[in-house]
């Protein structure tokens, strides 16, 4: 370490101050304040000071069917799209690394661009692709004989959910592919060559050597991406407004609408606090059971 | 050139051909939506509603793009540029200073602090926005650029800190040590020695925050209400939910125009961004 805080206190304070101000006022305080608000009846529509109401907001949420639907839908959509993205991203990385190694950098930079595609544009594009009468997806489905007539995909419960899943998966395959590719490139060729000489088949090499070696990398990438899925609500907000029959009502949309459409800050804070608690539990589970301990470092 | 004793088609060739075929079709499938977006944006509206759809436009037109250029859209582009640019600069500034402290100072719970930054990206945005809204209201910042700039800086800061810490960790401490021994003040060590060496990191952080702010919708919808300060995603959302009447080709042209700036920026910094991300993920 180059510096000690005791020797350079002013320098240290100057370095940390801007970030600390932002984190303190716009991250820490809002989280703490949000948790406090969840026990009150705060709302900007009410002029008087918020009253303490105990667990009323939580009791209300736990009896609300829409809230339940949003928890179930969010878990389902995030889980399925994360799983699909990780499998397909890993597959693409394998293809690049072992199949078309010479063109890997070109393919990588082409596909990675998808990762910055603005959500608002994906949403509009998805609306057009899944359009009932003239959408490309419906055309492909009918032309290939999978369906006989055009489907109202966006107005069908399962269909709308899969439109969301397709959006999430499509956008995050590139990220997982790039991370998995970096992981593959970090594996020393000697290990793979040794196993090849020993006669291990390609499938076995993937399962027994490659996957265990890059498992942690994939897990971290997966965690980062699923956390982003939790926040993302452009697709349901614009395309389905949570419908049909709340099939695409996700936690972020539910909480946002409570706060800034119904202006019920207290109830929204309770929903946000439960969401935070849920995330902490899931993250803990993944870190505890999903990661492999590194023995030697 | 060809060796007559070697067969032209070998197992090796077949395997390679299969790999190329699968790879090209997989990536064509991934890029198909973008192709469809671009192609549709060049079609006249009438030719959108034909069955089967034209995979290649019979008639090219630029009117979808030309029609977009009104004062309202130019205003929104300008607003998005100001907000995203300012957030990128602020977040990278605060983030790299803090990262230098994390990387070079000795203090306890350093890893916990980094982990907190990483975890804070997962905090529910609507929950944060409730208090941000009240704070900005009290400070009179609602409906100004500042609400959006501060909000986006907050969202970008964790990644700036994380990325910059990884970049600073990678450079050897010797030069700084020598400069300090020669009596240079620590602040000028940071400015003249460290920052020039992490320029790719600074660029990666700034462009990443720019891209996420360019993308940001919720705060743009909530913290500002007048069209003079409205950003692109919020403006498009309101148009899409309000006055949109099925003019998909113009919507696609708009989407292409919104995407293009971040595509170009990201192409430039992909390498240094990857370097920072994978250094973070692989360690």
Coordinates of C-alpha atoms in Angstrom, one line a residue:
Chain A
X1 CA 0.0 0.0 0.0
X2 CA 1.3 3.4 -1.0
X3 CA -0.5 5.7 1.5
X4 CA -1.8 5.5 5.1
X5 CA -4.9 7.5 6.0
X6 CA -3.2 8.9 9.1
X7 CA -0.3 10.3 7.1
X8 CA -2.4 11.9 4.3
X9 CA -5.8 12.6 5.9
X10 CA -6.7 15.6 3.7
X11 CA -5.7 13.8 0.4
X12 CA -7.8 10.8 1.5
X13 CA -10.8 12.9 2.3
X14 CA -10.6 14.8 -1.0
X15 CA -10.5 11.6 -2.9
X16 CA -13.4 10.0 -1.2
X17 CA -15.7 13.0 -0.7
X18 CA -17.4 13.3 -4.1
X19 CA -18.3 9.6 -4.2
X20 CA -19.3 9.6 -0.6
X21 CA -21.6 12.5 -1.0
X22 CA -23.4 10.8 -4.0
X23 CA -23.6 7.4 -2.3
X24 CA -24.7 9.0 1.0
X25 CA -27.4 11.3 -0.3
X26 CA -28.6 9.3 -3.3
X27 CA -28.1 5.7 -2.4
X28 CA -27.8 5.0 1.3
X29 CA -30.3 7.7 2.5
X30 CA -32.9 6.7 0.0
X31 CA -32.7 3.0 1.0
X32 CA -32.9 3.8 4.7
X33 CA -35.6 6.4 4.2
X34 CA -37.5 4.0 2.0
X35 CA -37.5 1.3 4.6
X36 CA -38.7 3.9 7.2
X37 CA -41.5 5.1 4.8
X38 CA -42.7 1.6 4.4
X39 CA -44.0 1.7 8.0
X40 CA -46.0 5.0 7.4
X41 CA -48.8 6.2 5.2
X42 CA -46.6 8.7 3.3
X43 CA -47.9 10.1 0.1
X44 CA -47.1 13.4 -1.7
X45 CA -50.8 13.8 -2.3
X46 CA -51.4 14.2 1.5
X47 CA -50.4 17.6 2.9
X48 CA -50.1 16.5 6.6
X49 CA -47.0 14.7 8.0
X50 CA -46.9 10.9 7.5
X51 CA -48.2 8.8 10.4
X52 CA -46.7 5.6 11.6
X53 CA -48.9 2.6 10.7
X54 CA -46.9 -0.4 11.7
X55 CA -47.0 -3.4 9.3
X56 CA -50.2 -2.3 7.6
X57 CA -48.5 -1.8 4.2
X58 CA -46.9 -5.2 4.3
X59 CA -50.2 -6.8 5.3
X60 CA -51.9 -5.2 2.4
X61 CA -49.2 -6.3 -0.1
X62 CA -49.3 -9.9 1.1
X63 CA -53.0 -10.0 0.5
X64 CA -52.8 -8.4 -2.9
X65 CA -53.2 -10.8 -5.8
X66 CA -51.5 -8.4 -8.2
X67 CA -48.4 -8.3 -6.0
X68 CA -48.3 -12.1 -5.8
X69 CA -48.6 -12.2 -9.6
X70 CA -45.7 -9.7 -10.0
X71 CA -43.4 -11.7 -7.7
X72 CA -44.2 -15.0 -9.5
X73 CA -43.9 -13.4 -13.0
X74 CA -40.6 -11.6 -12.2
X75 CA -39.1 -14.8 -10.8
X76 CA -40.3 -16.9 -13.8
X77 CA -39.2 -14.4 -16.5
X78 CA -35.9 -13.6 -14.9
X79 CA -35.1 -17.3 -14.2
X80 CA -36.0 -18.6 -17.6
X81 CA -34.3 -15.8 -19.5
X82 CA -31.1 -16.0 -17.4
X83 CA -30.9 -19.7 -17.8
X84 CA -31.5 -19.5 -21.6
X85 CA -29.0 -16.6 -21.9
X86 CA -26.3 -18.5 -20.0
X87 CA -26.8 -21.7 -22.0
X88 CA -26.8 -19.9 -25.4
X89 CA -24.0 -17.5 -24.4
X90 CA -21.8 -20.5 -23.4
X91 CA -22.7 -22.3 -26.6
X92 CA -21.8 -19.3 -28.7
X93 CA -18.5 -18.9 -26.8
X94 CA -17.6 -22.6 -27.3
X95 CA -18.4 -22.2 -31.0
X96 CA -16.2 -19.1 -31.3
X97 CA -13.3 -20.6 -29.2
X98 CA -13.1 -24.1 -30.7
X99 CA -15.0 -23.7 -34.0
X100 CA -14.1 -20.5 -35.7
X101 CA -11.2 -19.3 -33.6
X102 CA -9.7 -17.1 -36.4
X103 CA -12.9 -15.1 -36.7
X104 CA -13.7 -15.0 -33.0
X105 CA -12.7 -11.3 -32.5
X106 CA -14.8 -10.2 -35.5
X107 CA -17.9 -12.2 -34.4
X108 CA -17.4 -11.0 -30.9
X109 CA -17.4 -7.4 -31.7
X110 CA -20.3 -7.7 -34.1
X111 CA -22.5 -9.4 -31.5
X112 CA -21.4 -7.6 -28.5
X113 CA -22.9 -4.4 -29.9
X114 CA -26.3 -5.9 -29.2
X115 CA -25.5 -5.3 -25.5
X116 CA -25.8 -1.5 -25.8
X117 CA -29.0 -1.6 -27.9
X118 CA -31.2 0.9 -26.0
X119 CA -34.2 -0.8 -24.3
X120 CA -36.6 1.7 -25.8
X121 CA -35.5 0.6 -29.3
X122 CA -35.8 -3.1 -28.5
X123 CA -39.3 -2.4 -27.2
X124 CA -40.4 -0.7 -30.4
X125 CA -38.7 -3.3 -32.5
X126 CA -40.3 -6.1 -30.5
X127 CA -43.7 -4.5 -30.9
X128 CA -43.2 -4.7 -34.7
X129 CA -41.6 -8.2 -34.8
X130 CA -44.5 -9.7 -32.7
X131 CA -47.2 -7.7 -34.4
X132 CA -50.3 -9.8 -34.9
X133 CA -51.0 -9.1 -38.6
X134 CA -47.7 -8.1 -40.2
X135 CA -45.1 -9.2 -37.7
X136 CA -42.1 -11.2 -38.9
X137 CA -42.4 -13.8 -36.1
X138 CA -46.0 -14.5 -37.0
X139 CA -45.1 -14.8 -40.7
X140 CA -42.3 -17.2 -39.8
X141 CA -44.7 -19.3 -37.7
X142 CA -47.4 -19.5 -40.3
X143 CA -45.0 -20.0 -43.3
X144 CA -43.2 -22.8 -41.6
X145 CA -46.5 -24.4 -40.8
X146 CA -46.1 -24.3 -37.0
X147 CA -49.3 -22.4 -36.7
X148 CA -52.2 -22.1 -39.1
X149 CA -53.3 -18.5 -38.4
X150 CA -51.6 -15.4 -37.0
X151 CA -51.4 -15.3 -33.2
X152 CA -52.2 -12.4 -30.9
X153 CA -48.9 -13.1 -29.2
X154 CA -48.9 -9.9 -27.2
X155 CA -52.5 -10.3 -26.0
X156 CA -52.0 -13.9 -24.9
X157 CA -50.8 -14.5 -21.3
X158 CA -48.1 -17.1 -22.1
X159 CA -47.2 -15.4 -25.4
X160 CA -46.7 -12.0 -23.8
X161 CA -44.4 -13.6 -21.1
X162 CA -42.3 -15.2 -23.8
X163 CA -42.0 -11.9 -25.7
X164 CA -40.4 -10.5 -22.5
X165 CA -38.2 -13.6 -22.1
X166 CA -37.1 -13.3 -25.8
X167 CA -36.2 -9.7 -25.2
X168 CA -34.2 -10.3 -22.1
X169 CA -32.4 -13.3 -23.5
X170 CA -31.6 -11.8 -26.8
X171 CA -30.1 -8.7 -25.2
X172 CA -27.9 -10.6 -22.7
X173 CA -26.6 -13.5 -24.7
X174 CA -23.7 -11.3 -26.1
X175 CA -22.6 -10.3 -22.6
X176 CA -22.5 -13.8 -21.3
X177 CA -20.9 -15.0 -24.5
X178 CA -18.1 -12.4 -24.1
X179 CA -17.5 -13.3 -20.4
X180 CA -17.6 -17.0 -21.1
X181 CA -15.2 -16.5 -24.1
X182 CA -12.8 -14.6 -21.8
X183 CA -13.0 -17.5 -19.4
X184 CA -12.3 -20.0 -22.1
X185 CA -9.3 -18.1 -23.3
X186 CA -7.9 -18.1 -19.7
X187 CA -7.9 -21.9 -19.6
X188 CA -4.4 -23.1 -20.4
X189 CA -4.2 -25.1 -23.6
X190 CA -2.0 -27.7 -21.8
X191 CA -4.9 -29.0 -19.7
X192 CA -7.0 -29.4 -22.8
X193 CA -4.3 -31.0 -24.8
X194 CA -3.4 -33.4 -22.0
X195 CA -7.1 -34.5 -21.8
X196 CA -7.3 -34.8 -25.6
X197 CA -4.2 -37.1 -25.5
X198 CA -5.8 -39.2 -22.8
X199 CA -8.7 -39.7 -25.2
X200 CA -11.4 -37.7 -23.4
X201 CA -14.3 -36.9 -25.8
X202 CA -15.2 -33.3 -26.5
X203 CA -18.4 -33.5 -24.6
X204 CA -16.7 -34.9 -21.6
X205 CA -14.0 -32.3 -21.8
X206 CA -16.7 -29.6 -21.6
X207 CA -18.5 -31.2 -18.7
X208 CA -15.5 -32.2 -16.6
X209 CA -12.8 -29.7 -17.4
X210 CA -14.1 -26.5 -19.0
X211 CA -17.3 -26.0 -17.1
X212 CA -15.8 -26.4 -13.6
X213 CA -13.0 -24.0 -14.5
X214 CA -15.2 -21.2 -15.7
X215 CA -18.2 -21.9 -13.5
X216 CA -17.5 -19.0 -11.1
X217 CA -17.0 -16.5 -14.0
X218 CA -20.4 -17.6 -15.5
X219 CA -22.1 -17.3 -12.1
X220 CA -20.9 -13.8 -11.5
X221 CA -22.0 -12.7 -15.0
X222 CA -25.3 -14.4 -14.5
X223 CA -25.8 -12.7 -11.2
X224 CA -25.0 -9.3 -12.7
X225 CA -27.4 -9.9 -15.6
X226 CA -30.3 -11.2 -13.6
X227 CA -30.0 -8.2 -11.3
X228 CA -30.4 -6.0 -14.4
X229 CA -33.4 -8.0 -15.5
X230 CA -35.0 -7.3 -12.2
X231 CA -34.7 -3.5 -12.8
X232 CA -35.7 -3.5 -16.4
X233 CA -39.3 -2.6 -17.2
X234 CA -39.4 -0.8 -20.5
X235 CA -40.8 -3.9 -22.4
X236 CA -43.8 -4.4 -20.1
X237 CA -44.4 -0.7 -19.6
X238 CA -44.7 0.0 -23.3
X239 CA -45.9 -3.2 -24.9
X240 CA -48.4 -4.7 -22.4
X241 CA -48.7 -2.3 -19.5
X242 CA -48.4 -5.4 -17.3
X243 CA -51.2 -7.3 -19.0
X244 CA -52.9 -9.3 -20.3
X245 CA -54.5 -10.2 -16.9
X246 CA -51.2 -9.2 -15.1
X247 CA -49.3 -11.8 -17.0
X248 CA -46.4 -9.5 -17.5
X249 CA -46.8 -7.4 -14.4
X250 CA -43.3 -7.5 -13.0
X251 CA -42.0 -6.2 -9.6
X252 CA -40.3 -3.1 -11.0
X253 CA -43.4 -2.0 -13.0
X254 CA -45.7 -2.8 -10.0
X255 CA -43.5 -0.7 -7.6
X256 CA -43.0 2.1 -10.1
X257 CA -46.8 2.4 -10.7
X258 CA -47.6 2.4 -7.0
X259 CA -45.1 5.2 -6.4
X260 CA -45.5 7.5 -9.4
X261 CA -48.9 6.7 -10.8
X262 CA -50.9 6.1 -7.6
X263 CA -48.4 8.3 -5.7
X264 CA -48.6 5.9 -2.7
X265 CA -45.0 6.3 -1.6
X266 CA -45.6 4.2 1.6
X267 CA -46.9 1.1 -0.2
X268 CA -44.3 1.4 -2.9
X269 CA -41.6 1.6 -0.3
X270 CA -42.9 -1.6 1.3
X271 CA -42.9 -3.3 -2.1
X272 CA -39.3 -2.0 -2.7
X273 CA -38.2 -3.1 0.7
X274 CA -39.5 -6.7 0.2
X275 CA -37.9 -6.7 -3.3
X276 CA -34.5 -5.7 -1.7
X277 CA -34.9 -8.5 0.9
X278 CA -35.7 -11.0 -1.8
X279 CA -32.6 -10.0 -3.8
X280 CA -30.4 -10.3 -0.7
X281 CA -31.7 -13.8 -0.1
X282 CA -31.3 -14.9 -3.7
X283 CA -27.7 -13.4 -3.9
X284 CA -26.8 -15.1 -0.7
X285 CA -28.1 -18.5 -2.0
X286 CA -26.2 -18.1 -5.2
X287 CA -22.9 -17.1 -3.5
X288 CA -23.3 -19.8 -0.9
X289 CA -24.4 -22.8 -3.0
X290 CA -23.8 -21.7 -6.6
X291 CA -20.1 -20.8 -6.4
X292 CA -17.3 -23.3 -6.1
X293 CA -14.7 -22.5 -3.5
X294 CA -11.3 -21.9 -4.9
X295 CA -8.9 -24.2 -3.0
X296 CA -5.6 -22.8 -4.0
X297 CA -4.9 -19.2 -4.7
Chain B
X1 CA -0.9 -25.9 -55.3
X2 CA -3.0 -28.9 -54.2
X3 CA -1.3 -32.0 -53.0
X4 CA -2.7 -35.0 -55.0
X5 CA -2.0 -37.5 -52.3
X6 CA -4.1 -35.6 -49.8
X7 CA -7.9 -36.0 -50.2
X8 CA -9.7 -32.7 -50.7
X9 CA -12.4 -33.5 -48.1
X10 CA -11.1 -34.6 -44.8
X11 CA -12.7 -35.1 -41.4
X12 CA -11.0 -31.9 -40.4
X13 CA -12.5 -30.0 -43.2
X14 CA -16.0 -31.3 -42.5
X15 CA -15.7 -30.4 -38.9
X16 CA -14.5 -26.9 -39.7
X17 CA -17.3 -26.5 -42.3
X18 CA -19.9 -27.6 -39.8
X19 CA -18.5 -25.2 -37.2
X20 CA -18.6 -22.3 -39.6
X21 CA -22.1 -23.1 -40.8
X22 CA -23.4 -23.4 -37.2
X23 CA -21.6 -20.2 -36.1
X24 CA -22.8 -18.2 -39.1
X25 CA -26.4 -19.3 -38.6
X26 CA -26.3 -18.7 -34.9
X27 CA -24.9 -15.2 -35.3
X28 CA -27.3 -14.4 -38.2
X29 CA -30.1 -15.4 -35.9
X30 CA -28.8 -13.1 -33.2
X31 CA -28.4 -10.2 -35.6
X32 CA -31.7 -10.8 -37.4
X33 CA -33.7 -8.4 -35.3
X34 CA -31.3 -5.6 -36.0
X35 CA -31.4 -6.4 -39.7
X36 CA -35.2 -6.2 -39.6
X37 CA -35.0 -2.9 -37.7
X38 CA -32.7 -1.3 -40.3
X39 CA -34.5 -2.7 -43.3
X40 CA -37.9 -1.6 -42.1
X41 CA -36.7 1.9 -41.5
X42 CA -35.9 2.3 -45.2
X43 CA -39.3 1.0 -46.4
X44 CA -42.2 3.2 -47.4
X45 CA -45.0 2.7 -45.0
X46 CA -47.3 0.9 -47.5
X47 CA -44.9 -1.9 -48.2
X48 CA -44.8 -2.8 -44.5
X49 CA -48.3 -4.2 -44.6
X50 CA -47.8 -6.9 -47.3
X51 CA -47.8 -10.6 -46.9
X52 CA -45.2 -12.2 -47.3
X53 CA -43.0 -9.4 -45.8
X54 CA -40.3 -8.0 -48.1
X55 CA -37.0 -9.4 -46.7
X56 CA -35.3 -6.8 -48.9
X57 CA -37.1 -3.6 -49.6
X58 CA -38.3 -3.2 -53.2
X59 CA -38.3 0.5 -52.8
X60 CA -35.7 2.4 -50.7
X61 CA -36.8 5.6 -49.1
X62 CA -35.2 8.1 -46.7
X63 CA -38.4 9.9 -45.9
X64 CA -38.7 8.0 -42.6
X65 CA -35.5 9.6 -41.5
X66 CA -36.1 13.0 -43.0
X67 CA -39.6 13.2 -41.4
X68 CA -38.0 12.8 -37.9
X69 CA -36.1 16.1 -38.0
X70 CA -38.4 18.5 -36.2
X71 CA -37.5 20.9 -33.4
X72 CA -38.9 18.5 -30.8
X73 CA -36.7 15.6 -31.7
X74 CA -33.6 17.8 -32.0
X75 CA -34.4 19.2 -28.6
X76 CA -34.7 15.7 -27.1
X77 CA -31.4 14.6 -28.7
X78 CA -29.7 17.7 -27.3
X79 CA -31.2 17.0 -23.8
X80 CA -30.0 13.4 -23.9
X81 CA -26.6 14.5 -24.9
X82 CA -26.3 17.1 -22.1
X83 CA -27.6 14.7 -19.4
X84 CA -25.6 11.7 -20.5
X85 CA -22.5 13.7 -21.1
X86 CA -22.6 15.4 -17.8
X87 CA -23.4 12.2 -15.9
X88 CA -20.5 10.4 -17.7
X89 CA -18.0 13.1 -16.7
X90 CA -19.3 13.5 -13.1
X91 CA -19.4 9.7 -12.5
X92 CA -16.0 9.1 -14.0
X93 CA -14.5 12.0 -12.0
X94 CA -15.9 10.9 -8.6
X95 CA -15.4 7.2 -9.4
X96 CA -11.7 7.4 -10.4
X97 CA -10.9 9.6 -7.3
X98 CA -12.6 7.1 -5.1
X99 CA -11.0 4.2 -6.9
X100 CA -7.5 5.6 -6.4
X101 CA -8.2 5.8 -2.6
X102 CA -9.4 2.2 -2.7
X103 CA -6.5 1.0 -4.7
X104 CA -3.6 2.9 -3.0
X105 CA -4.7 3.6 0.6
X106 CA -4.5 1.1 3.4
X107 CA -7.8 0.8 5.3
X108 CA -10.0 -2.0 6.6
X109 CA -13.1 -3.5 5.0
X110 CA -11.9 -2.5 1.5
X111 CA -13.3 -5.6 -0.2
X112 CA -16.6 -5.1 1.7
X113 CA -16.7 -1.6 0.2
X114 CA -16.1 -2.8 -3.3
X115 CA -18.8 -5.4 -2.8
X116 CA -21.2 -2.7 -1.6
X117 CA -20.6 -0.8 -4.8
X118 CA -21.3 -3.9 -6.8
X119 CA -24.4 -4.7 -4.8
X120 CA -25.8 -1.2 -4.9
X121 CA -26.4 -1.8 -8.7
X122 CA -29.1 -4.2 -7.6
X123 CA -31.0 -1.8 -5.3
X124 CA -34.5 -1.4 -6.5
X125 CA -34.6 1.8 -8.6
X126 CA -38.2 2.7 -7.8
X127 CA -37.3 2.5 -4.1
X128 CA -34.4 4.9 -4.5
X129 CA -36.4 7.2 -6.8
X130 CA -39.1 7.8 -4.1
X131 CA -36.6 9.6 -1.8
X132 CA -34.7 11.1 -4.7
X133 CA -37.9 12.6 -5.9
X134 CA -38.6 14.2 -2.5
X135 CA -35.0 15.4 -2.2
X136 CA -34.9 17.0 -5.7
X137 CA -38.3 18.6 -5.0
X138 CA -37.0 20.2 -1.8
X139 CA -33.9 21.4 -3.6
X140 CA -36.0 22.8 -6.5
X141 CA -34.2 20.5 -9.0
X142 CA -37.3 18.7 -10.4
X143 CA -37.9 19.5 -14.0
X144 CA -34.3 20.6 -14.5
X145 CA -31.3 18.8 -16.1
X146 CA -29.8 18.5 -12.6
X147 CA -32.3 16.0 -11.4
X148 CA -31.5 13.7 -14.4
X149 CA -27.7 14.3 -14.2
X150 CA -27.5 13.6 -10.5
X151 CA -29.8 10.5 -10.9
X152 CA -27.8 9.1 -13.7
X153 CA -24.5 9.8 -12.0
X154 CA -25.7 7.8 -9.0
X155 CA -26.6 4.9 -11.3
X156 CA -23.2 5.0 -13.0
X157 CA -21.0 5.6 -10.0
X158 CA -20.7 2.0 -8.8
X159 CA -19.5 0.8 -12.1
X160 CA -17.1 3.7 -12.5
X161 CA -15.6 2.9 -9.1
X162 CA -15.4 -0.8 -9.9
X163 CA -13.9 -0.4 -13.3
X164 CA -11.3 2.2 -12.3
X165 CA -10.2 0.2 -9.2
X166 CA -9.5 -2.7 -11.6
X167 CA -7.5 -0.5 -13.9
X168 CA -5.5 1.3 -11.2
X169 CA -4.7 -2.1 -9.5
X170 CA -3.1 -3.2 -12.7
X171 CA -0.4 -0.5 -12.8
X172 CA 2.7 -0.9 -10.8
X173 CA 3.1 1.4 -7.8
X174 CA 6.9 2.0 -8.3
X175 CA 6.6 5.2 -10.2
X176 CA 4.3 6.8 -7.7
X177 CA 6.6 5.7 -4.9
X178 CA 9.6 7.3 -6.5
X179 CA 7.7 10.5 -7.2
X180 CA 6.5 10.7 -3.6
X181 CA 10.1 10.1 -2.3
X182 CA 11.2 13.0 -4.6
X183 CA 8.8 15.2 -2.6
X184 CA 6.0 15.4 -5.2
X185 CA 2.6 16.2 -3.5
X186 CA 0.3 13.2 -3.7
X187 CA -2.3 15.1 -5.7
X188 CA 0.1 15.8 -8.5
X189 CA 1.2 12.2 -8.4
X190 CA -2.4 11.3 -9.2
X191 CA -2.8 13.9 -11.9
X192 CA 0.5 13.5 -13.7
X193 CA 1.4 9.9 -13.2
X194 CA -1.6 7.8 -12.6
X195 CA -4.4 9.4 -14.7
X196 CA -2.4 9.3 -17.9
X197 CA -1.8 5.6 -17.5
X198 CA -5.4 4.7 -17.0
X199 CA -6.7 6.7 -19.9
X200 CA -8.4 3.7 -21.5
X201 CA -10.1 3.0 -18.2
X202 CA -11.4 6.6 -18.0
X203 CA -12.7 6.3 -21.5
X204 CA -14.4 3.0 -20.8
X205 CA -16.0 4.3 -17.6
X206 CA -17.2 7.5 -19.3
X207 CA -18.6 5.7 -22.3
X208 CA -20.3 3.1 -20.2
X209 CA -22.1 5.7 -18.0
X210 CA -23.0 7.7 -21.2
X211 CA -24.6 4.6 -22.7
X212 CA -26.6 3.7 -19.6
X213 CA -27.7 7.3 -19.2
X214 CA -28.7 7.4 -22.8
X215 CA -30.8 4.3 -22.1
X216 CA -32.4 5.5 -18.9
X217 CA -36.1 5.8 -19.0
X218 CA -37.7 5.8 -15.6
X219 CA -36.1 9.0 -14.2
X220 CA -36.6 10.7 -17.5
X221 CA -40.3 10.0 -17.2
X222 CA -40.6 11.0 -13.6
X223 CA -38.2 13.7 -12.6
X224 CA -39.0 16.1 -15.5
X225 CA -42.3 16.9 -17.1
X226 CA -41.7 19.8 -19.5
X227 CA -40.7 19.0 -23.1
X228 CA -37.8 21.4 -22.9
X229 CA -35.8 19.0 -20.7
X230 CA -37.3 15.7 -21.8
X231 CA -34.8 13.0 -22.9
X232 CA -35.1 10.6 -25.8
X233 CA -36.4 7.4 -24.1
X234 CA -39.0 9.4 -22.2
X235 CA -40.1 11.3 -25.2
X236 CA -40.4 8.1 -27.4
X237 CA -42.3 6.4 -24.6
X238 CA -44.9 9.2 -24.4
X239 CA -45.2 9.3 -28.2
X240 CA -45.5 5.5 -28.4
X241 CA -48.2 5.4 -25.8
X242 CA -49.9 8.5 -26.9
X243 CA -50.0 9.7 -30.5
X244 CA -48.6 6.5 -32.2
X245 CA -50.8 5.3 -35.0
X246 CA -49.1 2.3 -36.5
X247 CA -46.4 4.2 -38.4
X248 CA -43.9 1.5 -37.8
X249 CA -41.4 2.5 -40.4
X250 CA -40.9 5.9 -38.9
X251 CA -40.6 4.4 -35.4
X252 CA -37.9 2.1 -36.7
X253 CA -36.0 5.0 -38.3
X254 CA -36.3 6.8 -34.9
X255 CA -34.9 3.7 -33.2
X256 CA -32.0 3.5 -35.6
X257 CA -31.2 7.1 -34.9
X258 CA -31.3 6.7 -31.2
X259 CA -29.1 3.6 -31.3
X260 CA -26.5 4.9 -33.7
X261 CA -24.6 7.2 -31.3
X262 CA -24.2 4.5 -28.6
X263 CA -23.3 1.9 -31.1
X264 CA -20.4 4.0 -32.5
X265 CA -19.2 5.0 -29.0
X266 CA -19.3 1.4 -27.8
X267 CA -17.4 0.2 -30.8
X268 CA -14.6 2.5 -30.0
X269 CA -14.2 1.5 -26.4
X270 CA -15.2 -2.2 -26.5
X271 CA -11.6 -3.4 -26.0
X272 CA -10.8 -1.4 -22.9
X273 CA -14.2 -2.0 -21.5
X274 CA -13.8 -5.8 -21.9
X275 CA -10.4 -5.5 -20.3
X276 CA -11.8 -3.9 -17.2
X277 CA -14.9 -6.2 -17.1
X278 CA -13.0 -9.5 -17.5
X279 CA -10.3 -8.4 -15.1
X280 CA -13.1 -7.8 -12.6
X281 CA -14.9 -11.0 -13.4
X282 CA -12.0 -13.4 -13.8
X283 CA -10.2 -12.5 -10.6

